[in-house]
MMTF fields as JSON, N, C-alpha, C and O atoms, coordinates in Angstrom:
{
  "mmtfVersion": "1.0.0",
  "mmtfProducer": "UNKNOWN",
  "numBonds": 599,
  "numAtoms": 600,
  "numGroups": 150,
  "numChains": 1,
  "numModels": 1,
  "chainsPerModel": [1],
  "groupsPerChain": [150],
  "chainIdList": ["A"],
  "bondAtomList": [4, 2, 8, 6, 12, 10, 16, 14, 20, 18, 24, 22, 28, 26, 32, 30, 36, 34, 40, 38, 44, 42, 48, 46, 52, 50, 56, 54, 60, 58, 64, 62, 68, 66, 72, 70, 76, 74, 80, 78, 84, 82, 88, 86, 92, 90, 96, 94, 100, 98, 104, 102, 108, 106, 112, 110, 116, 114, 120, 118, 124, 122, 128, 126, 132, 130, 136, 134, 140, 138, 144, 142, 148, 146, 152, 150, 156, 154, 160, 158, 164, 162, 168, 166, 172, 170, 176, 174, 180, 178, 184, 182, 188, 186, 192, 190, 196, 194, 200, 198, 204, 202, 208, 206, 212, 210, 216, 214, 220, 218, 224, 222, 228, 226, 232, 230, 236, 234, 240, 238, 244, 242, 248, 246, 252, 250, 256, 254, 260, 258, 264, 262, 268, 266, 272, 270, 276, 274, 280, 278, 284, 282, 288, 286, 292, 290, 296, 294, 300, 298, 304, 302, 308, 306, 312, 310, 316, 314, 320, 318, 324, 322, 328, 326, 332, 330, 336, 334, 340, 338, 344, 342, 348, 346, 352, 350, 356, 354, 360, 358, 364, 362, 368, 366, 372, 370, 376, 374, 380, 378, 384, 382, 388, 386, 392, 390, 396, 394, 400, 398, 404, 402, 408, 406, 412, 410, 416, 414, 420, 418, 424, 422, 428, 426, 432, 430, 436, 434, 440, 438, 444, 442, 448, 446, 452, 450, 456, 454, 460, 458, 464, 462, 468, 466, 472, 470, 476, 474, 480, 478, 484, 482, 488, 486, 492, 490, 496, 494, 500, 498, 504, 502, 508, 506, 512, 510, 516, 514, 520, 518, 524, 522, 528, 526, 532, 530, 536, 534, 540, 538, 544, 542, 548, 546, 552, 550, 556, 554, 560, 558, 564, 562, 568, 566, 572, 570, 576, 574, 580, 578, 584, 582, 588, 586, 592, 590, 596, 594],
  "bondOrderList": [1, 1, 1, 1, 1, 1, 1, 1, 1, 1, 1, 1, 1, 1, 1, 1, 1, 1, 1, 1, 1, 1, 1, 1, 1, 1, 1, 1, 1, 1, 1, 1, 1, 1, 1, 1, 1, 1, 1, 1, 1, 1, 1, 1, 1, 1, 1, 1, 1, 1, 1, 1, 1, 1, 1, 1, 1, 1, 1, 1, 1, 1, 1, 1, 1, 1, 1, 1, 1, 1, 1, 1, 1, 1, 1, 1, 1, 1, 1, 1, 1, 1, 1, 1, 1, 1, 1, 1, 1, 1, 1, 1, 1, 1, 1, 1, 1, 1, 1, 1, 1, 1, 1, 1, 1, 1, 1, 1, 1, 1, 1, 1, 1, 1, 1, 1, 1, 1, 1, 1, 1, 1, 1, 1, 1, 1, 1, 1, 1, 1, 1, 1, 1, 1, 1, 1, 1, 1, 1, 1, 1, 1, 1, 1, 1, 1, 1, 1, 1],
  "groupList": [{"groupName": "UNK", "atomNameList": ["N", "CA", "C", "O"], "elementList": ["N", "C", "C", "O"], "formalChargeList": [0, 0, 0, 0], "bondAtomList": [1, 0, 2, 1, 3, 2], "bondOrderList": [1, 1, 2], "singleLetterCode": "X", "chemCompType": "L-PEPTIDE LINKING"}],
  "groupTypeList": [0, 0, 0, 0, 0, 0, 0, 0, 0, 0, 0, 0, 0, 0, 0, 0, 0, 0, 0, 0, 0, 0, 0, 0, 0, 0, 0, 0, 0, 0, 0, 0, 0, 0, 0, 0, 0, 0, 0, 0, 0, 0, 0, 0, 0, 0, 0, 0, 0, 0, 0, 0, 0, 0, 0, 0, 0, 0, 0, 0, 0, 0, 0, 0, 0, 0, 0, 0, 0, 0, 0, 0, 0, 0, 0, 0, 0, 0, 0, 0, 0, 0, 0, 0, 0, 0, 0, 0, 0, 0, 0, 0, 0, 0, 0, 0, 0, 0, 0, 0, 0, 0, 0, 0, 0, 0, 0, 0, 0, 0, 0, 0, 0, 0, 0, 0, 0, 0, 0, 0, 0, 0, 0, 0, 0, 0, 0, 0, 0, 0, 0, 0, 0, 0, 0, 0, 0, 0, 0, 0, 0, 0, 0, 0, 0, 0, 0, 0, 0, 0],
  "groupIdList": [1, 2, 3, 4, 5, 6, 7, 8, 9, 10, 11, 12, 13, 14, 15, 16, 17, 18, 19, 20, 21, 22, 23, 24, 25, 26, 27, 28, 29, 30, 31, 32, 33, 34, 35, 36, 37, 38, 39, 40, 41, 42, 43, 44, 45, 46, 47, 48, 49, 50, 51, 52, 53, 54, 55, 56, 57, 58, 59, 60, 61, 62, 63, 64, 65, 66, 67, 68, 69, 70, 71, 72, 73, 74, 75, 76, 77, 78, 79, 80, 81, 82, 83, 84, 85, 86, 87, 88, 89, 90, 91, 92, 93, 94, 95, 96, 97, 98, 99, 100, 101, 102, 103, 104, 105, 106, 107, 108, 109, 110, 111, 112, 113, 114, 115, 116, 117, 118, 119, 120, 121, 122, 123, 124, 125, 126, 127, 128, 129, 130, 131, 132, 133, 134, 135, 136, 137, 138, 139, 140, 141, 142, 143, 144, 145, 146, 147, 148, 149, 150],
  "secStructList": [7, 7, 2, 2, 2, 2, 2, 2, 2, 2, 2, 2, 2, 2, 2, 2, 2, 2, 2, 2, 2, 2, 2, 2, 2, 2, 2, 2, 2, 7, 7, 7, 2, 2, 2, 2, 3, 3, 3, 3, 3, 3, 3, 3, 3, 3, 3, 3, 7, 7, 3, 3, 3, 7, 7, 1, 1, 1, 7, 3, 3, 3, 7, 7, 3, 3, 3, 6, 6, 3, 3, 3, 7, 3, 3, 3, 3, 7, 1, 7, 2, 2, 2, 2, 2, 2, 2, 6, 7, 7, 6, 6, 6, 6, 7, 6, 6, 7, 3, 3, 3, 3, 3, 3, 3, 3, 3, 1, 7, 7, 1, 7, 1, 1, 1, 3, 3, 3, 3, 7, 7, 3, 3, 3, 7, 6, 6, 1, 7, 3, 3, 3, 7, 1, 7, 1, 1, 1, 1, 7, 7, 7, 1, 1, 7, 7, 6, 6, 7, 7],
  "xCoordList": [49.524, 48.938, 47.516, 47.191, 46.592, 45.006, 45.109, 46.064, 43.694, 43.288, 43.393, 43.902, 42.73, 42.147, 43.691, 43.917, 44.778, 46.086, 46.73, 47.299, 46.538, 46.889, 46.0, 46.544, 44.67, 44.168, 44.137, 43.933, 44.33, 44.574, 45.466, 45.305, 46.688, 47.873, 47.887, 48.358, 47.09, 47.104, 45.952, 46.235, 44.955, 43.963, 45.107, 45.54, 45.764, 45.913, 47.197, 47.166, 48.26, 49.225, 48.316, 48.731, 47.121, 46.184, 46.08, 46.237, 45.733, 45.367, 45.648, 45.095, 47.331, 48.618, 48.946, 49.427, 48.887, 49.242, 48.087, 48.4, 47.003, 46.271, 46.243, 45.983, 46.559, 46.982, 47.913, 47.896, 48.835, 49.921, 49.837, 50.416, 49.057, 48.488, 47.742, 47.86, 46.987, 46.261, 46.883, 46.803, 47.707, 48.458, 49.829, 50.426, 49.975, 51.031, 49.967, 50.343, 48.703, 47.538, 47.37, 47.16, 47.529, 47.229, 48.254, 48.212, 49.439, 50.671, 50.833, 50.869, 50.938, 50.669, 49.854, 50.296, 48.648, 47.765, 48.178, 48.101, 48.704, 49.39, 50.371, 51.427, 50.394, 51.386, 52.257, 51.661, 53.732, 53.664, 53.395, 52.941, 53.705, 52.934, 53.513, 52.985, 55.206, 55.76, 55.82, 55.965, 55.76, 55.275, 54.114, 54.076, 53.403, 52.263, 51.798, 50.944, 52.461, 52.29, 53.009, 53.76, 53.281, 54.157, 54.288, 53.429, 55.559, 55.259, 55.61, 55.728, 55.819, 56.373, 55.184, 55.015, 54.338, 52.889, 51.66, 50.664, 51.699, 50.503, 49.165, 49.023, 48.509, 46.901, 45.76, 45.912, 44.832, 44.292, 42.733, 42.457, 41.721, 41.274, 39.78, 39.569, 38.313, 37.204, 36.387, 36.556, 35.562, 33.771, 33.241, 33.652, 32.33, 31.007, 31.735, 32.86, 31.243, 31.632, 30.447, 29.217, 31.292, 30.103, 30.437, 30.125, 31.022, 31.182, 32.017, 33.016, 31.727, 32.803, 32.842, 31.974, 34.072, 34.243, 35.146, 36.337, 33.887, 34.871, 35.136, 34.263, 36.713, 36.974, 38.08, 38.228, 38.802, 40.119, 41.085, 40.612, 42.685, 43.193, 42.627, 42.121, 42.415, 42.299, 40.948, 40.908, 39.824, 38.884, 39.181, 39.93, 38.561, 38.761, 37.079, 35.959, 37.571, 36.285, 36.506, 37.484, 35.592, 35.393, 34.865, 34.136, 35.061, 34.674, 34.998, 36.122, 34.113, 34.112, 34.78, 34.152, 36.226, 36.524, 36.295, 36.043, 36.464, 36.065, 37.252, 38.039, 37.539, 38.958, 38.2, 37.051, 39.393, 38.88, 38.462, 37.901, 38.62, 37.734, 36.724, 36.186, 36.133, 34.899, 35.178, 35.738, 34.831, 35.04, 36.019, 36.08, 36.704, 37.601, 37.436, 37.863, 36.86, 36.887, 38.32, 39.273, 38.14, 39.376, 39.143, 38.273, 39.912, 39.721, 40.651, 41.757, 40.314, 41.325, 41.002, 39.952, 42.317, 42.651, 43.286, 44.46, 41.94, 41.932, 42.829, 43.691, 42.566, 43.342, 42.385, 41.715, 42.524, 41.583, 40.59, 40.762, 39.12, 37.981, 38.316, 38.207, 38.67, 38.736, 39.989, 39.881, 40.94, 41.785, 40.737, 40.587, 39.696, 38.884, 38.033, 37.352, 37.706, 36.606, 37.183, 36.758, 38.234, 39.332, 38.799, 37.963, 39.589, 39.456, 38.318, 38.551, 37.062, 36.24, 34.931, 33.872, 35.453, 34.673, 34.351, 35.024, 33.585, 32.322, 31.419, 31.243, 30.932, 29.821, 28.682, 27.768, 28.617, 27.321, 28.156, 27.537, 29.55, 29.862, 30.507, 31.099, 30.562, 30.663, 30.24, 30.75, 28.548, 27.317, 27.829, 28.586, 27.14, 27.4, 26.698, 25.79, 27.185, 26.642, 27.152, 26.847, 27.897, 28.686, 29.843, 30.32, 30.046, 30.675, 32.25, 32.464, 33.142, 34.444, 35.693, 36.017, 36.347, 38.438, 38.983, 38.356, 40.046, 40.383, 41.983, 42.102, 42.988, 44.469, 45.482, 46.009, 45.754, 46.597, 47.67, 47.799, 48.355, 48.967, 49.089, 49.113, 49.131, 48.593, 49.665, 50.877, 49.184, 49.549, 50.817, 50.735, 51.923, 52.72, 52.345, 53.14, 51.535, 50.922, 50.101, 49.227, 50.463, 49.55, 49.015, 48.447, 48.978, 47.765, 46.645, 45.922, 46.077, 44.407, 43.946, 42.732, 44.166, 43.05, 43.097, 44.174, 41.658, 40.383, 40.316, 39.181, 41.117, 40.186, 41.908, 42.679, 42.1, 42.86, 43.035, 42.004, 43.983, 44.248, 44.827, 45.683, 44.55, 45.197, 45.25, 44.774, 46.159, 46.215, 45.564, 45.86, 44.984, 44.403, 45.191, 45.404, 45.472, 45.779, 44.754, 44.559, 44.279, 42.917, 41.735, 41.902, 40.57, 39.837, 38.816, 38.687, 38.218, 37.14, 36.118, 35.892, 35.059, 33.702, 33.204, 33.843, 31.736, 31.355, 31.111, 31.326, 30.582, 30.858, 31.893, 31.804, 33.226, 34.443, 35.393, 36.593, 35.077, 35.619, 36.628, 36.354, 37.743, 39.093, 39.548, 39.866, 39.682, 39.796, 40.663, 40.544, 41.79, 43.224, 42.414, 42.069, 42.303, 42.263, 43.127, 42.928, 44.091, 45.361, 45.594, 44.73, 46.396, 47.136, 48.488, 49.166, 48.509, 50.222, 51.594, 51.585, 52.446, 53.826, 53.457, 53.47, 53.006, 52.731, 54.02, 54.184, 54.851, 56.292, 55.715, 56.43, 54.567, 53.905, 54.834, 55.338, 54.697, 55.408, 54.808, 53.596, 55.968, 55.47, 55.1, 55.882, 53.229, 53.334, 52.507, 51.587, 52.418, 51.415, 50.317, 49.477, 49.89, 48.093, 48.298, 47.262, 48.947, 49.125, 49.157, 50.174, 48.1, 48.239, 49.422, 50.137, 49.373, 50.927, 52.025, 52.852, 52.357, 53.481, 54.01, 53.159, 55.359, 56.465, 57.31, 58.209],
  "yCoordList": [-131.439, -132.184, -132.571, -133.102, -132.182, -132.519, -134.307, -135.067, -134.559, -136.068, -136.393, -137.362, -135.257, -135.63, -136.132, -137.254, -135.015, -135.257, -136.851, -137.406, -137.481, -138.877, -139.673, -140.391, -139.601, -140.515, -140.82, -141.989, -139.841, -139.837, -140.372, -140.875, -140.281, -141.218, -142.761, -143.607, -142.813, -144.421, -144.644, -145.678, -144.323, -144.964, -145.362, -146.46, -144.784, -144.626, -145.89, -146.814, -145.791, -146.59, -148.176, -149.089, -148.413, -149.62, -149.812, -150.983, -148.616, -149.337, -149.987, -150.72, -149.095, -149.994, -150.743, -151.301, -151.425, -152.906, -153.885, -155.075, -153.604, -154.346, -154.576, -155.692, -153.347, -153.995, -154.705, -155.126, -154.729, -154.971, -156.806, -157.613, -157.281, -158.297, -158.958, -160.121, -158.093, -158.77, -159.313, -160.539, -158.548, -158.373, -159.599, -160.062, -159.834, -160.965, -161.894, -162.953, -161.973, -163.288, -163.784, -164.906, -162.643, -162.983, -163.652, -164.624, -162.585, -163.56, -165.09, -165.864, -165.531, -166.918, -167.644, -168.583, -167.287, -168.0, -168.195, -169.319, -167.226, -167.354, -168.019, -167.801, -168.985, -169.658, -169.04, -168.209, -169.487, -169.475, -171.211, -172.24, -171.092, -172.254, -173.249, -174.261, -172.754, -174.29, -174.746, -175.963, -174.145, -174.411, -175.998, -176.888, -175.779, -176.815, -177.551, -178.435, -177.117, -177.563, -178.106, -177.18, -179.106, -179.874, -179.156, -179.332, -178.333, -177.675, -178.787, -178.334, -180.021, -180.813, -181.561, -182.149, -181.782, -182.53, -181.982, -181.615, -181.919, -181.092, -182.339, -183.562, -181.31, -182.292, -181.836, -180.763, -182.553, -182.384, -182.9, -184.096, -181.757, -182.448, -181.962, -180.822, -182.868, -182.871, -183.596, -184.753, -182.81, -183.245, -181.964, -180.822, -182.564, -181.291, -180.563, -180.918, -179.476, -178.672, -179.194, -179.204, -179.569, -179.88, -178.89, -179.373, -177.495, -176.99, -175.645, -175.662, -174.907, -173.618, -172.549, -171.714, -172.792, -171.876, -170.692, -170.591, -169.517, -168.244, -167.498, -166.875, -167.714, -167.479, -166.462, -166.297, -165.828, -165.79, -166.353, -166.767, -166.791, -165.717, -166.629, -165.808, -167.601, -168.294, -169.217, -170.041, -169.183, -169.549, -170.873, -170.982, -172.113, -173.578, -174.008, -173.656, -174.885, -175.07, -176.669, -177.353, -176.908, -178.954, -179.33, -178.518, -180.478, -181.114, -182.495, -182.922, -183.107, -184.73, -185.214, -185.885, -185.018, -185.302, -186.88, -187.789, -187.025, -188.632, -188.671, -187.731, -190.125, -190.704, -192.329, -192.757, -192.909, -194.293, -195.215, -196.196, -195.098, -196.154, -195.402, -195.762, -194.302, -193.692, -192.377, -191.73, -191.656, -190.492, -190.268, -191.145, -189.205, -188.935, -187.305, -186.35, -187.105, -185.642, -185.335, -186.095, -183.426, -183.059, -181.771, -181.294, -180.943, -179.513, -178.457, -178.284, -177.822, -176.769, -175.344, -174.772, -175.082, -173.918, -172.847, -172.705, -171.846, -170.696, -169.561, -169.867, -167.819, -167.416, -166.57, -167.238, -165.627, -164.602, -164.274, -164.093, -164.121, -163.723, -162.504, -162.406, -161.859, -160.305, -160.718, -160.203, -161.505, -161.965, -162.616, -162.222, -163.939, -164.27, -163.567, -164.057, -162.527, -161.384, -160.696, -160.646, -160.132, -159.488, -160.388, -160.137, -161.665, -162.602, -162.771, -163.056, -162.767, -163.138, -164.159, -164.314, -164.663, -165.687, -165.287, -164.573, -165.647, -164.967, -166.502, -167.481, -166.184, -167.351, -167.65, -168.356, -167.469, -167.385, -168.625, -169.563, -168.268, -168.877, -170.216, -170.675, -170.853, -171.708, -172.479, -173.068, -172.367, -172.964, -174.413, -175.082, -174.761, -176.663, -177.111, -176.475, -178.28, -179.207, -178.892, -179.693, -177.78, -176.8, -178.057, -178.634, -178.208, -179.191, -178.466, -178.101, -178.295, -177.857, -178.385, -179.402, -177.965, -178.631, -177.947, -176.888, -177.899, -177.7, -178.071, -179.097, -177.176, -177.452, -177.068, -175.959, -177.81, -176.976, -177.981, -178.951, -178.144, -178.886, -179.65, -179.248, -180.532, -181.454, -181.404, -181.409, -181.36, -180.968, -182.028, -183.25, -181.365, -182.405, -183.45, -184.389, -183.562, -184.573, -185.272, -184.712, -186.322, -187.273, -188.001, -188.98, -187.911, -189.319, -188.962, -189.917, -188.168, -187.938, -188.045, -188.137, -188.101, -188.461, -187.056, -186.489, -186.353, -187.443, -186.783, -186.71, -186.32, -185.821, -185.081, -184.452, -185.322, -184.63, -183.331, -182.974, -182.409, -181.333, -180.952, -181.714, -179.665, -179.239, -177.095, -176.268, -177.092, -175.878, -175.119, -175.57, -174.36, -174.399, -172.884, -171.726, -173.617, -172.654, -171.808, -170.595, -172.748, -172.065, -172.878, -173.911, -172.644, -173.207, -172.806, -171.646, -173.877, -174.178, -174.149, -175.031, -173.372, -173.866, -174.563, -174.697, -175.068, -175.609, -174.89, -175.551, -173.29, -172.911, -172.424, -171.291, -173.145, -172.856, -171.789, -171.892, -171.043, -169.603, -170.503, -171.323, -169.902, -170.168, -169.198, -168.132, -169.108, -168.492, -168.96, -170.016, -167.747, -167.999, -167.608, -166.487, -168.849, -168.952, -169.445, -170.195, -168.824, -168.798, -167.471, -166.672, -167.021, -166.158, -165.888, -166.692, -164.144, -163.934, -163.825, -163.193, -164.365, -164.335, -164.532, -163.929, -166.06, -167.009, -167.9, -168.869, -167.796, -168.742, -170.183, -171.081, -170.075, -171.55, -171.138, -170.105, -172.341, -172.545, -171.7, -171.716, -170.655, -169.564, -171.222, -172.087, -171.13, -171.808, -171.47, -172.272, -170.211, -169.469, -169.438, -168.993, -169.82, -169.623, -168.257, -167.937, -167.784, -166.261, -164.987, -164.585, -164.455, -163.232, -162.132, -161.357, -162.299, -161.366, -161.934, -161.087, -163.063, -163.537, -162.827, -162.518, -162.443, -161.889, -162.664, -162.175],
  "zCoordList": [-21.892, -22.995, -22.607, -21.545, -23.764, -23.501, -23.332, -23.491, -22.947, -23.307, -24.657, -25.219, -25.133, -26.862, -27.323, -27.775, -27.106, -27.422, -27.271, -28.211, -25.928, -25.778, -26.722, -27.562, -26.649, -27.476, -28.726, -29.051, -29.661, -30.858, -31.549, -32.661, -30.796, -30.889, -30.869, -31.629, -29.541, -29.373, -30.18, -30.785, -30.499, -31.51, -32.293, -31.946, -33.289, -34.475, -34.416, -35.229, -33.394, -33.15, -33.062, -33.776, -32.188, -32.264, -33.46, -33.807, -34.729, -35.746, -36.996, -37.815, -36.686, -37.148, -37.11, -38.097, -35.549, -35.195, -35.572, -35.612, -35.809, -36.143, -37.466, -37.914, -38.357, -39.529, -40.322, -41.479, -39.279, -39.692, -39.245, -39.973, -37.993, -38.18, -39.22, -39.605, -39.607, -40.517, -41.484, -41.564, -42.529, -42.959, -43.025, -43.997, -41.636, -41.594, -41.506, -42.008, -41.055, -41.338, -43.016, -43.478, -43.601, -44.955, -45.819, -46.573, -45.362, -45.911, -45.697, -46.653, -44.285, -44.06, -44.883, -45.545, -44.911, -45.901, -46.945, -47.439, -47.548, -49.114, -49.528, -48.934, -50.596, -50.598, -52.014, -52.699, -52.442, -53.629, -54.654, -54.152, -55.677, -56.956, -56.313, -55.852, -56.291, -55.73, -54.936, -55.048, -53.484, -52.32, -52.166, -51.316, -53.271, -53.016, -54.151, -54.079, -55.373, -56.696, -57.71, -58.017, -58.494, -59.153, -60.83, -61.694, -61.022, -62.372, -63.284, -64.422, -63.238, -64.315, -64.226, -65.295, -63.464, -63.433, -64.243, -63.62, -65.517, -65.697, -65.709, -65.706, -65.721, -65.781, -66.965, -67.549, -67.216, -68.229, -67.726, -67.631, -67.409, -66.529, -66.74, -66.325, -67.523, -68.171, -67.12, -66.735, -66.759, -65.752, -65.061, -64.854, -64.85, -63.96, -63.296, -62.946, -63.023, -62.165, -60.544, -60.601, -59.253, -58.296, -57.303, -56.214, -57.125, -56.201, -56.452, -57.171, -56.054, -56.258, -54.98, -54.725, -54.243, -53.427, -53.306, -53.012, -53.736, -54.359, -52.874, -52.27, -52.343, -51.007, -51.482, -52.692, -50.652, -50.56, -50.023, -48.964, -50.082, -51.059, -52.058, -52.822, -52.482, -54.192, -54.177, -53.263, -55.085, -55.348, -55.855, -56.825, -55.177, -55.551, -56.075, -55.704, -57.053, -58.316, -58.276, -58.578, -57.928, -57.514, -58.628, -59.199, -59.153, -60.39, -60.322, -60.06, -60.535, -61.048, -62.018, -62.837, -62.206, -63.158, -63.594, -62.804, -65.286, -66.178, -66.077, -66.181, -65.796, -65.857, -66.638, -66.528, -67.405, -67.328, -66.596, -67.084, -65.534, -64.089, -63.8, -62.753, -64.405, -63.877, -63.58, -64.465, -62.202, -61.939, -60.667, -59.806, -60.573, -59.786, -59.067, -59.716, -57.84, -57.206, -57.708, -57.877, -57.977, -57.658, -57.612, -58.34, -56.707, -56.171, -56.79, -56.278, -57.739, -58.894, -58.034, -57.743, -57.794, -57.254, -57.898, -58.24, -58.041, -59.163, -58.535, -57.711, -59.045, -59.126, -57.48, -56.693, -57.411, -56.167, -56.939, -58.144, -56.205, -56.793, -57.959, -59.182, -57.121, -58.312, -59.565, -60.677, -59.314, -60.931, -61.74, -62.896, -61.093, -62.24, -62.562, -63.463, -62.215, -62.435, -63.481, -64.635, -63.002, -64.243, -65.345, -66.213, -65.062, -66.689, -67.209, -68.384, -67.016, -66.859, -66.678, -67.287, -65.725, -64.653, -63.382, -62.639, -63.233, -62.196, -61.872, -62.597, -60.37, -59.553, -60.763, -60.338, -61.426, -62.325, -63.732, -64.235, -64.061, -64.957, -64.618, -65.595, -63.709, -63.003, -62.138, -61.185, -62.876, -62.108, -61.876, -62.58, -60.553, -60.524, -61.745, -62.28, -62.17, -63.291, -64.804, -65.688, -65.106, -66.291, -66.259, -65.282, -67.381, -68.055, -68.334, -69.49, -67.49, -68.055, -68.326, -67.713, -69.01, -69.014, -68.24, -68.216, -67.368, -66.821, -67.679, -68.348, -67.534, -67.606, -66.847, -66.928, -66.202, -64.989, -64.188, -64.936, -63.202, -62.644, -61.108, -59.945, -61.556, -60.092, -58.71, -58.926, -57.402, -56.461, -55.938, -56.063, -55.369, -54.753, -54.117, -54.135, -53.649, -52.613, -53.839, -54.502, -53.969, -55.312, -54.462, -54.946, -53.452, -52.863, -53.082, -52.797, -53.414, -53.967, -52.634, -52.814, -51.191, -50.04, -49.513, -49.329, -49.209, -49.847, -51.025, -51.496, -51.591, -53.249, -53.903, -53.178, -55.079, -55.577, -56.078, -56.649, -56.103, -55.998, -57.051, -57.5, -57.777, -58.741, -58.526, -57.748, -59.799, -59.706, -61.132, -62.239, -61.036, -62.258, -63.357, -62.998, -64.865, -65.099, -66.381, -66.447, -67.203, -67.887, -67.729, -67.08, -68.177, -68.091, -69.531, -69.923, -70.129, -71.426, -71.099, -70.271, -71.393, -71.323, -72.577, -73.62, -72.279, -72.833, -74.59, -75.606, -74.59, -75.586, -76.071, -76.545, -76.105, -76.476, -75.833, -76.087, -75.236, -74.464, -73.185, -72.309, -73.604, -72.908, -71.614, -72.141, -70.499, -69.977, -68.826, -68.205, -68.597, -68.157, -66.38, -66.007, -65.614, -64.205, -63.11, -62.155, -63.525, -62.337, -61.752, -62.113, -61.042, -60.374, -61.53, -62.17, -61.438, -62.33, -61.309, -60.253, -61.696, -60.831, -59.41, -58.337, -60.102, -58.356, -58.803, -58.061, -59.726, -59.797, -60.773, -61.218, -60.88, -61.68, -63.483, -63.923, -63.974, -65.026, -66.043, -66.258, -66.936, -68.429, -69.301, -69.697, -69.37, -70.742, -71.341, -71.501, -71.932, -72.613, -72.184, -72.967, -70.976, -70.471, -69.496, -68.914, -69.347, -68.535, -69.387, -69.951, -69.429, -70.69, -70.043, -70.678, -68.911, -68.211, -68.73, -69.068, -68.928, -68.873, -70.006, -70.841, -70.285, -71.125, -71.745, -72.428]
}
């Protein structure tokens, strides 16, 4: 058996295992809805947009929300860059200071520290355009904001 013969093998066996790491890295990260999210909690949730971090796996969109005592941070956790792209939302349509609603459901952990958490399932802009920013068959509740849903 040549060299070339051994090496080719083990490259290729290295580059299996490495994907197959990755792979179990990503899964970890991923959660499903209920894992971290309250489906009987919904939220209803109007202020600035002050932050948007289009990451993977799921893009979180910070906003000041108006509450009656004033304002309240809270961190809405969208669907993966390329689902809101699909829907269409994009870094551009979610400039800081964009005035949005948010409808979606608030996180098991209600202590708000330091900032409250939601899951987001559509979102309003200011010129009326509705747009479904969740993840499909993440287990979150069928309530008509999923154009997948059946």
């Amino acid at each position: 058996m040549t060299r070339r013969r051994l090496i080719l093998p083990t490259l290729a066996g290295a580059a299996l295992l490495a994907a197959g790491a990755f792979g179990v890295q990503q899964a970890s990260a991923h959660h499903a809805f209920a894992a971290e999210f309250d489906g009987k909690t919904p939220v209803l949730l109007r202020g600035k947009v002050t932050k948007v971090e289009w990451i993977n796996p799921h893009a979180w969109v910070h906003l000041n929300a108006v509450t009656p005592g004033g304002t309240q941070e809270w961190m809405v956790e969208g669907g993966t860059p390329n689902t809101l792209l699909r829907s269409g939302i994009d870094r551009n349509s979610l400039k800081v200071g964009t005035e949005i609603v948010v409808r979606g459901y608030q996180s098991k952990d209600k202590a708000c520290t330091p900032v409250c958490k939601a899951n987001g399932r559509d979102v309003t802009f200011p010129d009326g355009r509705k747009l479904f920013m969740g993840s499909s068959g993440t287990g979150a509740p069928k309530d008509g904001s999923d154009p997948n849903d059946k």
